[in-house]
mmCIF file with all atom_site columns, C-alpha atoms in Angstrom:
data_model
loop_
_atom_site.group_PDB
_atom_site.id
_atom_site.type_symbol
_atom_site.label_atom_id
_atom_site.label_alt_id
_atom_site.label_comp_id
_atom_site.label_asym_id
_atom_site.label_entity_id
_atom_site.label_seq_id
_atom_site.pdbx_PDB_ins_code
_atom_site.Cartn_x
_atom_site.Cartn_y
_atom_site.Cartn_z
_atom_site.occupancy
_atom_site.B_iso_or_equiv
_atom_site.pdbx_formal_charge
_atom_site.auth_seq_id
_atom_site.auth_comp_id
_atom_site.auth_asym_id
_atom_site.auth_atom_id
_atom_site.pdbx_PDB_model_num
ATOM 1   C CA . MET A 1 1   ? -28.966 28.621 43.370  1.00 76.00 ? 1   MET A CA 1
ATOM 2   C CA . LEU A 1 2   ? -27.710 25.164 43.529  1.00 76.00 ? 2   LEU A CA 1
ATOM 3   C CA . LYS A 1 3   ? -30.481 23.976 40.925  1.00 75.00 ? 3   LYS A CA 1
ATOM 4   C CA . TYR A 1 4   ? -28.789 27.061 38.448  1.00 79.00 ? 4   TYR A CA 1
ATOM 5   C CA . VAL A 1 5   ? -25.662 25.273 39.274  1.00 78.00 ? 5   VAL A CA 1
ATOM 6   C CA . PHE A 1 6   ? -26.007 21.687 38.257  1.00 76.00 ? 6   PHE A CA 1
ATOM 7   C CA . SER A 1 7   ? -28.113 23.111 35.446  1.00 76.00 ? 7   SER A CA 1
ATOM 8   C CA . PHE A 1 8   ? -25.053 24.802 33.919  1.00 74.00 ? 8   PHE A CA 1
ATOM 9   C CA . VAL A 1 9   ? -22.657 21.876 34.497  1.00 71.00 ? 9   VAL A CA 1
ATOM 10  C CA . ILE A 1 10  ? -24.965 19.231 32.410  1.00 67.00 ? 10  ILE A CA 1
ATOM 11  C CA . LEU A 1 11  ? -25.396 21.913 29.718  1.00 65.00 ? 11  LEU A CA 1
ATOM 12  C CA . PHE A 1 12  ? -21.844 22.579 30.057  1.00 66.00 ? 12  PHE A CA 1
ATOM 13  C CA . VAL A 1 13  ? -21.038 18.823 29.641  1.00 61.00 ? 13  VAL A CA 1
ATOM 14  C CA . LEU A 1 14  ? -23.550 18.369 27.147  1.00 59.00 ? 14  LEU A CA 1
ATOM 15  C CA . LEU A 1 15  ? -22.767 20.489 24.796  1.00 62.00 ? 15  LEU A CA 1
ATOM 16  C CA . LEU A 1 16  ? -18.428 19.214 24.981  1.00 63.00 ? 16  LEU A CA 1
ATOM 17  C CA . GLY A 1 17  ? -17.180 17.444 22.441  1.00 64.00 ? 17  GLY A CA 1
ATOM 18  C CA . CYS A 1 18  ? -14.633 15.314 21.091  1.00 73.00 ? 18  CYS A CA 1
ATOM 19  C CA . SER A 1 19  ? -12.329 15.432 18.671  1.00 72.00 ? 19  SER A CA 1
ATOM 20  C CA . LYS A 1 20  ? -8.932  13.898 17.354  1.00 77.00 ? 20  LYS A CA 1
ATOM 21  C CA . TYR A 1 21  ? -6.447  13.629 14.531  1.00 76.00 ? 21  TYR A CA 1
ATOM 22  C CA . ARG A 1 22  ? -5.945  10.346 12.572  1.00 81.00 ? 22  ARG A CA 1
ATOM 23  C CA . PRO A 1 23  ? -3.495  9.622  9.844   1.00 82.00 ? 23  PRO A CA 1
ATOM 24  C CA . LEU A 1 24  ? -4.795  8.824  6.483   1.00 81.00 ? 24  LEU A CA 1
ATOM 25  C CA . MET A 1 25  ? -1.838  9.119  3.856   1.00 80.00 ? 25  MET A CA 1
ATOM 26  C CA . THR A 1 26  ? 1.488   9.818  3.713   1.00 81.00 ? 26  THR A CA 1
ATOM 27  C CA . THR A 1 27  ? 3.396   9.852  -0.218  1.00 77.00 ? 27  THR A CA 1
ATOM 28  C CA . THR A 1 28  ? 7.232   10.920 -0.074  1.00 75.00 ? 28  THR A CA 1
ATOM 29  C CA . ASN A 1 29  ? 8.012   11.308 -3.819  1.00 73.00 ? 29  ASN A CA 1
ATOM 30  C CA . PHE A 1 30  ? 11.422  13.751 -3.901  1.00 72.00 ? 30  PHE A CA 1
ATOM 31  C CA . PRO A 1 31  ? 12.556  13.554 -7.407  1.00 69.00 ? 31  PRO A CA 1
ATOM 32  C CA . SER A 1 32  ? 15.860  11.829 -6.787  1.00 75.00 ? 32  SER A CA 1
ATOM 33  C CA . ASP A 1 33  ? 18.200  14.264 -8.700  1.00 78.00 ? 33  ASP A CA 1
ATOM 34  C CA . GLY A 1 34  ? 18.044  17.131 -6.079  1.00 76.00 ? 34  GLY A CA 1
ATOM 35  C CA . SER A 1 35  ? 20.043  19.479 -8.502  1.00 81.00 ? 35  SER A CA 1
ATOM 36  C CA . LYS A 1 36  ? 16.369  19.527 -10.743 1.00 87.00 ? 36  LYS A CA 1
ATOM 37  C CA . TYR A 1 37  ? 14.366  21.477 -8.171  1.00 90.00 ? 37  TYR A CA 1
ATOM 38  C CA . ARG A 1 38  ? 14.470  24.134 -5.477  1.00 92.00 ? 38  ARG A CA 1
ATOM 39  C CA . ILE A 1 39  ? 12.439  23.734 -2.131  1.00 92.00 ? 39  ILE A CA 1
ATOM 40  C CA . LEU A 1 40  ? 10.592  26.717 -1.067  1.00 95.00 ? 40  LEU A CA 1
ATOM 41  C CA . GLY A 1 41  ? 8.678   25.731 1.816   1.00 95.00 ? 41  GLY A CA 1
ATOM 42  C CA . ARG A 1 42  ? 5.729   24.040 3.508   1.00 96.00 ? 42  ARG A CA 1
ATOM 43  C CA . VAL A 1 43  ? 2.117   24.284 2.335   1.00 96.00 ? 43  VAL A CA 1
ATOM 44  C CA . GLU A 1 44  ? -0.869  23.281 4.770   1.00 94.00 ? 44  GLU A CA 1
ATOM 45  C CA . LEU A 1 45  ? -4.650  23.778 3.715   1.00 92.00 ? 45  LEU A CA 1
ATOM 46  C CA . LYS A 1 46  ? -7.333  22.126 5.767   1.00 90.00 ? 46  LYS A CA 1
ATOM 47  C CA . LYS A 1 47  ? -10.573 21.982 4.215   1.00 87.00 ? 47  LYS A CA 1
ATOM 48  C CA . LYS A 1 48  ? -13.947 19.767 4.524   1.00 84.00 ? 48  LYS A CA 1
ATOM 49  C CA . VAL A 1 49  ? -13.233 15.974 3.262   1.00 79.00 ? 49  VAL A CA 1
ATOM 50  C CA . ASN A 1 50  ? -15.437 16.492 0.018   1.00 79.00 ? 50  ASN A CA 1
ATOM 51  C CA . LYS A 1 51  ? -13.749 19.705 -0.845  1.00 76.00 ? 51  LYS A CA 1
ATOM 52  C CA . SER A 1 52  ? -10.247 18.819 -0.531  1.00 73.00 ? 52  SER A CA 1
ATOM 53  C CA . GLY A 1 53  ? -7.831  17.279 -2.715  1.00 84.00 ? 53  GLY A CA 1
ATOM 54  C CA . PHE A 1 54  ? -4.355  17.478 -4.241  1.00 87.00 ? 54  PHE A CA 1
ATOM 55  C CA . THR A 1 55  ? -5.398  19.984 -6.568  1.00 90.00 ? 55  THR A CA 1
ATOM 56  C CA . LEU A 1 56  ? -6.488  22.159 -4.007  1.00 91.00 ? 56  LEU A CA 1
ATOM 57  C CA . LEU A 1 57  ? -3.200  21.870 -2.132  1.00 92.00 ? 57  LEU A CA 1
ATOM 58  C CA . LEU A 1 58  ? -1.121  23.068 -5.795  1.00 93.00 ? 58  LEU A CA 1
ATOM 59  C CA . GLU A 1 59  ? -3.193  25.511 -6.006  1.00 93.00 ? 59  GLU A CA 1
ATOM 60  C CA . GLU A 1 60  ? -2.267  27.023 -1.599  1.00 94.00 ? 60  GLU A CA 1
ATOM 61  C CA . ALA A 1 61  ? 1.166   26.306 -2.698  1.00 95.00 ? 61  ALA A CA 1
ATOM 62  C CA . ILE A 1 62  ? 1.201   28.106 -5.914  1.00 96.00 ? 62  ILE A CA 1
ATOM 63  C CA . LYS A 1 63  ? -0.704  31.011 -3.938  1.00 96.00 ? 63  LYS A CA 1
ATOM 64  C CA . LYS A 1 64  ? 2.137   30.812 -1.277  1.00 96.00 ? 64  LYS A CA 1
ATOM 65  C CA . TYR A 1 65  ? 5.267   30.712 -3.494  1.00 96.00 ? 65  TYR A CA 1
ATOM 66  C CA . PRO A 1 66  ? 4.095   31.940 -6.855  1.00 95.00 ? 66  PRO A CA 1
ATOM 67  C CA . GLU A 1 67  ? 7.039   30.230 -8.905  1.00 96.00 ? 67  GLU A CA 1
ATOM 68  C CA . ALA A 1 68  ? 6.343   26.153 -7.618  1.00 95.00 ? 68  ALA A CA 1
ATOM 69  C CA . ASP A 1 69  ? 5.382   23.999 -9.899  1.00 94.00 ? 69  ASP A CA 1
ATOM 70  C CA . ASP A 1 70  ? 4.662   20.723 -7.733  1.00 91.00 ? 70  ASP A CA 1
ATOM 71  C CA . ALA A 1 71  ? 3.642   19.630 -3.944  1.00 92.00 ? 71  ALA A CA 1
ATOM 72  C CA . VAL A 1 72  ? 5.538   16.636 -2.638  1.00 91.00 ? 72  VAL A CA 1
ATOM 73  C CA . ASN A 1 73  ? 5.824   14.588 0.573   1.00 90.00 ? 73  ASN A CA 1
ATOM 74  C CA . ILE A 1 74  ? 2.075   14.824 0.574   1.00 91.00 ? 74  ILE A CA 1
ATOM 75  C CA . VAL A 1 75  ? 0.519   14.382 4.345   1.00 91.00 ? 75  VAL A CA 1
ATOM 76  C CA . ILE A 1 76  ? -3.135  13.559 4.874   1.00 90.00 ? 76  ILE A CA 1
ATOM 77  C CA . ASP A 1 77  ? -4.493  13.597 8.712   1.00 90.00 ? 77  ASP A CA 1
ATOM 78  C CA . GLU A 1 78  ? -8.055  13.481 9.331   1.00 88.00 ? 78  GLU A CA 1
ATOM 79  C CA . TYR A 1 79  ? -9.603  15.866 12.166  1.00 85.00 ? 79  TYR A CA 1
ATOM 80  C CA . GLU A 1 80  ? -12.567 14.483 13.325  1.00 85.00 ? 80  GLU A CA 1
ATOM 81  C CA . THR A 1 81  ? -15.394 16.563 15.878  1.00 81.00 ? 81  THR A CA 1
ATOM 82  C CA . LYS A 1 82  ? -18.122 14.992 17.434  1.00 79.00 ? 82  LYS A CA 1
ATOM 83  C CA . SER A 1 83  ? -20.977 16.688 19.370  1.00 72.00 ? 83  SER A CA 1
ATOM 84  C CA . ILE A 1 84  ? -22.737 15.140 21.886  1.00 68.00 ? 84  ILE A CA 1
ATOM 85  C CA . LEU A 1 85  ? -25.726 17.202 22.182  1.00 65.00 ? 85  LEU A CA 1
ATOM 86  C CA . PHE A 1 86  ? -26.395 17.224 18.480  1.00 65.00 ? 86  PHE A CA 1
ATOM 87  C CA . TRP A 1 87  ? -25.019 13.512 17.838  1.00 74.00 ? 87  TRP A CA 1
ATOM 88  C CA . LYS A 1 88  ? -23.503 14.906 15.123  1.00 78.00 ? 88  LYS A CA 1
ATOM 89  C CA . THR A 1 89  ? -19.604 14.020 13.508  1.00 81.00 ? 89  THR A CA 1
ATOM 90  C CA . ASN A 1 90  ? -17.405 16.418 11.148  1.00 81.00 ? 90  ASN A CA 1
ATOM 91  C CA . TYR A 1 91  ? -14.389 15.974 9.156   1.00 83.00 ? 91  TYR A CA 1
ATOM 92  C CA . LYS A 1 92  ? -11.725 17.777 7.975   1.00 86.00 ? 92  LYS A CA 1
ATOM 93  C CA . TYR A 1 93  ? -8.481  16.761 6.341   1.00 88.00 ? 93  TYR A CA 1
ATOM 94  C CA . HIS A 1 94  ? -5.484  18.640 7.114   1.00 91.00 ? 94  HIS A CA 1
ATOM 95  C CA . MET A 1 95  ? -3.327  18.187 4.312   1.00 92.00 ? 95  MET A CA 1
ATOM 96  C CA . SER A 1 96  ? 0.194   19.354 3.916   1.00 93.00 ? 96  SER A CA 1
ATOM 97  C CA . GLY A 1 97  ? 3.372   19.490 1.383   1.00 93.00 ? 97  GLY A CA 1
ATOM 98  C CA . VAL A 1 98  ? 6.615   20.548 0.290   1.00 94.00 ? 98  VAL A CA 1
ATOM 99  C CA . ALA A 1 99  ? 6.424   23.402 -2.883  1.00 95.00 ? 99  ALA A CA 1
ATOM 100 C CA . ILE A 1 100 ? 8.969   22.968 -5.379  1.00 93.00 ? 100 ILE A CA 1
ATOM 101 C CA . ASP A 1 101 ? 10.055  24.422 -8.134  1.00 93.00 ? 101 ASP A CA 1
ATOM 102 C CA . TYR A 1 102 ? 11.999  22.645 -11.307 1.00 91.00 ? 102 TYR A CA 1
ATOM 103 C CA . LEU A 1 103 ? 14.994  23.920 -12.278 1.00 88.00 ? 103 LEU A CA 1
ATOM 104 C CA . ASP A 1 104 ? 14.187  22.900 -15.979 1.00 72.00 ? 104 ASP A CA 1
#
């Protein structure tokens, strides 16, 4: 019985991995004249590194807020997960920003 418990503990440790968030980029580009836009709300998107970008974040903003014209105050964090058993590392971007509607 002790052999099975020990084997299970070893397998559990091998399957464990580690993960971490790392900030990559922040832009604060709110238009200076606050009377020309309306803040709609926060937008978030999590995608693989090779399938991410500003266009996808803007599309997500338009899905959530159909009247959205732009996404500003963009923050991009990288989420890294490592699997000890398979020696594999996966990367995802967690992008967030503020959707705004220009009042022109």
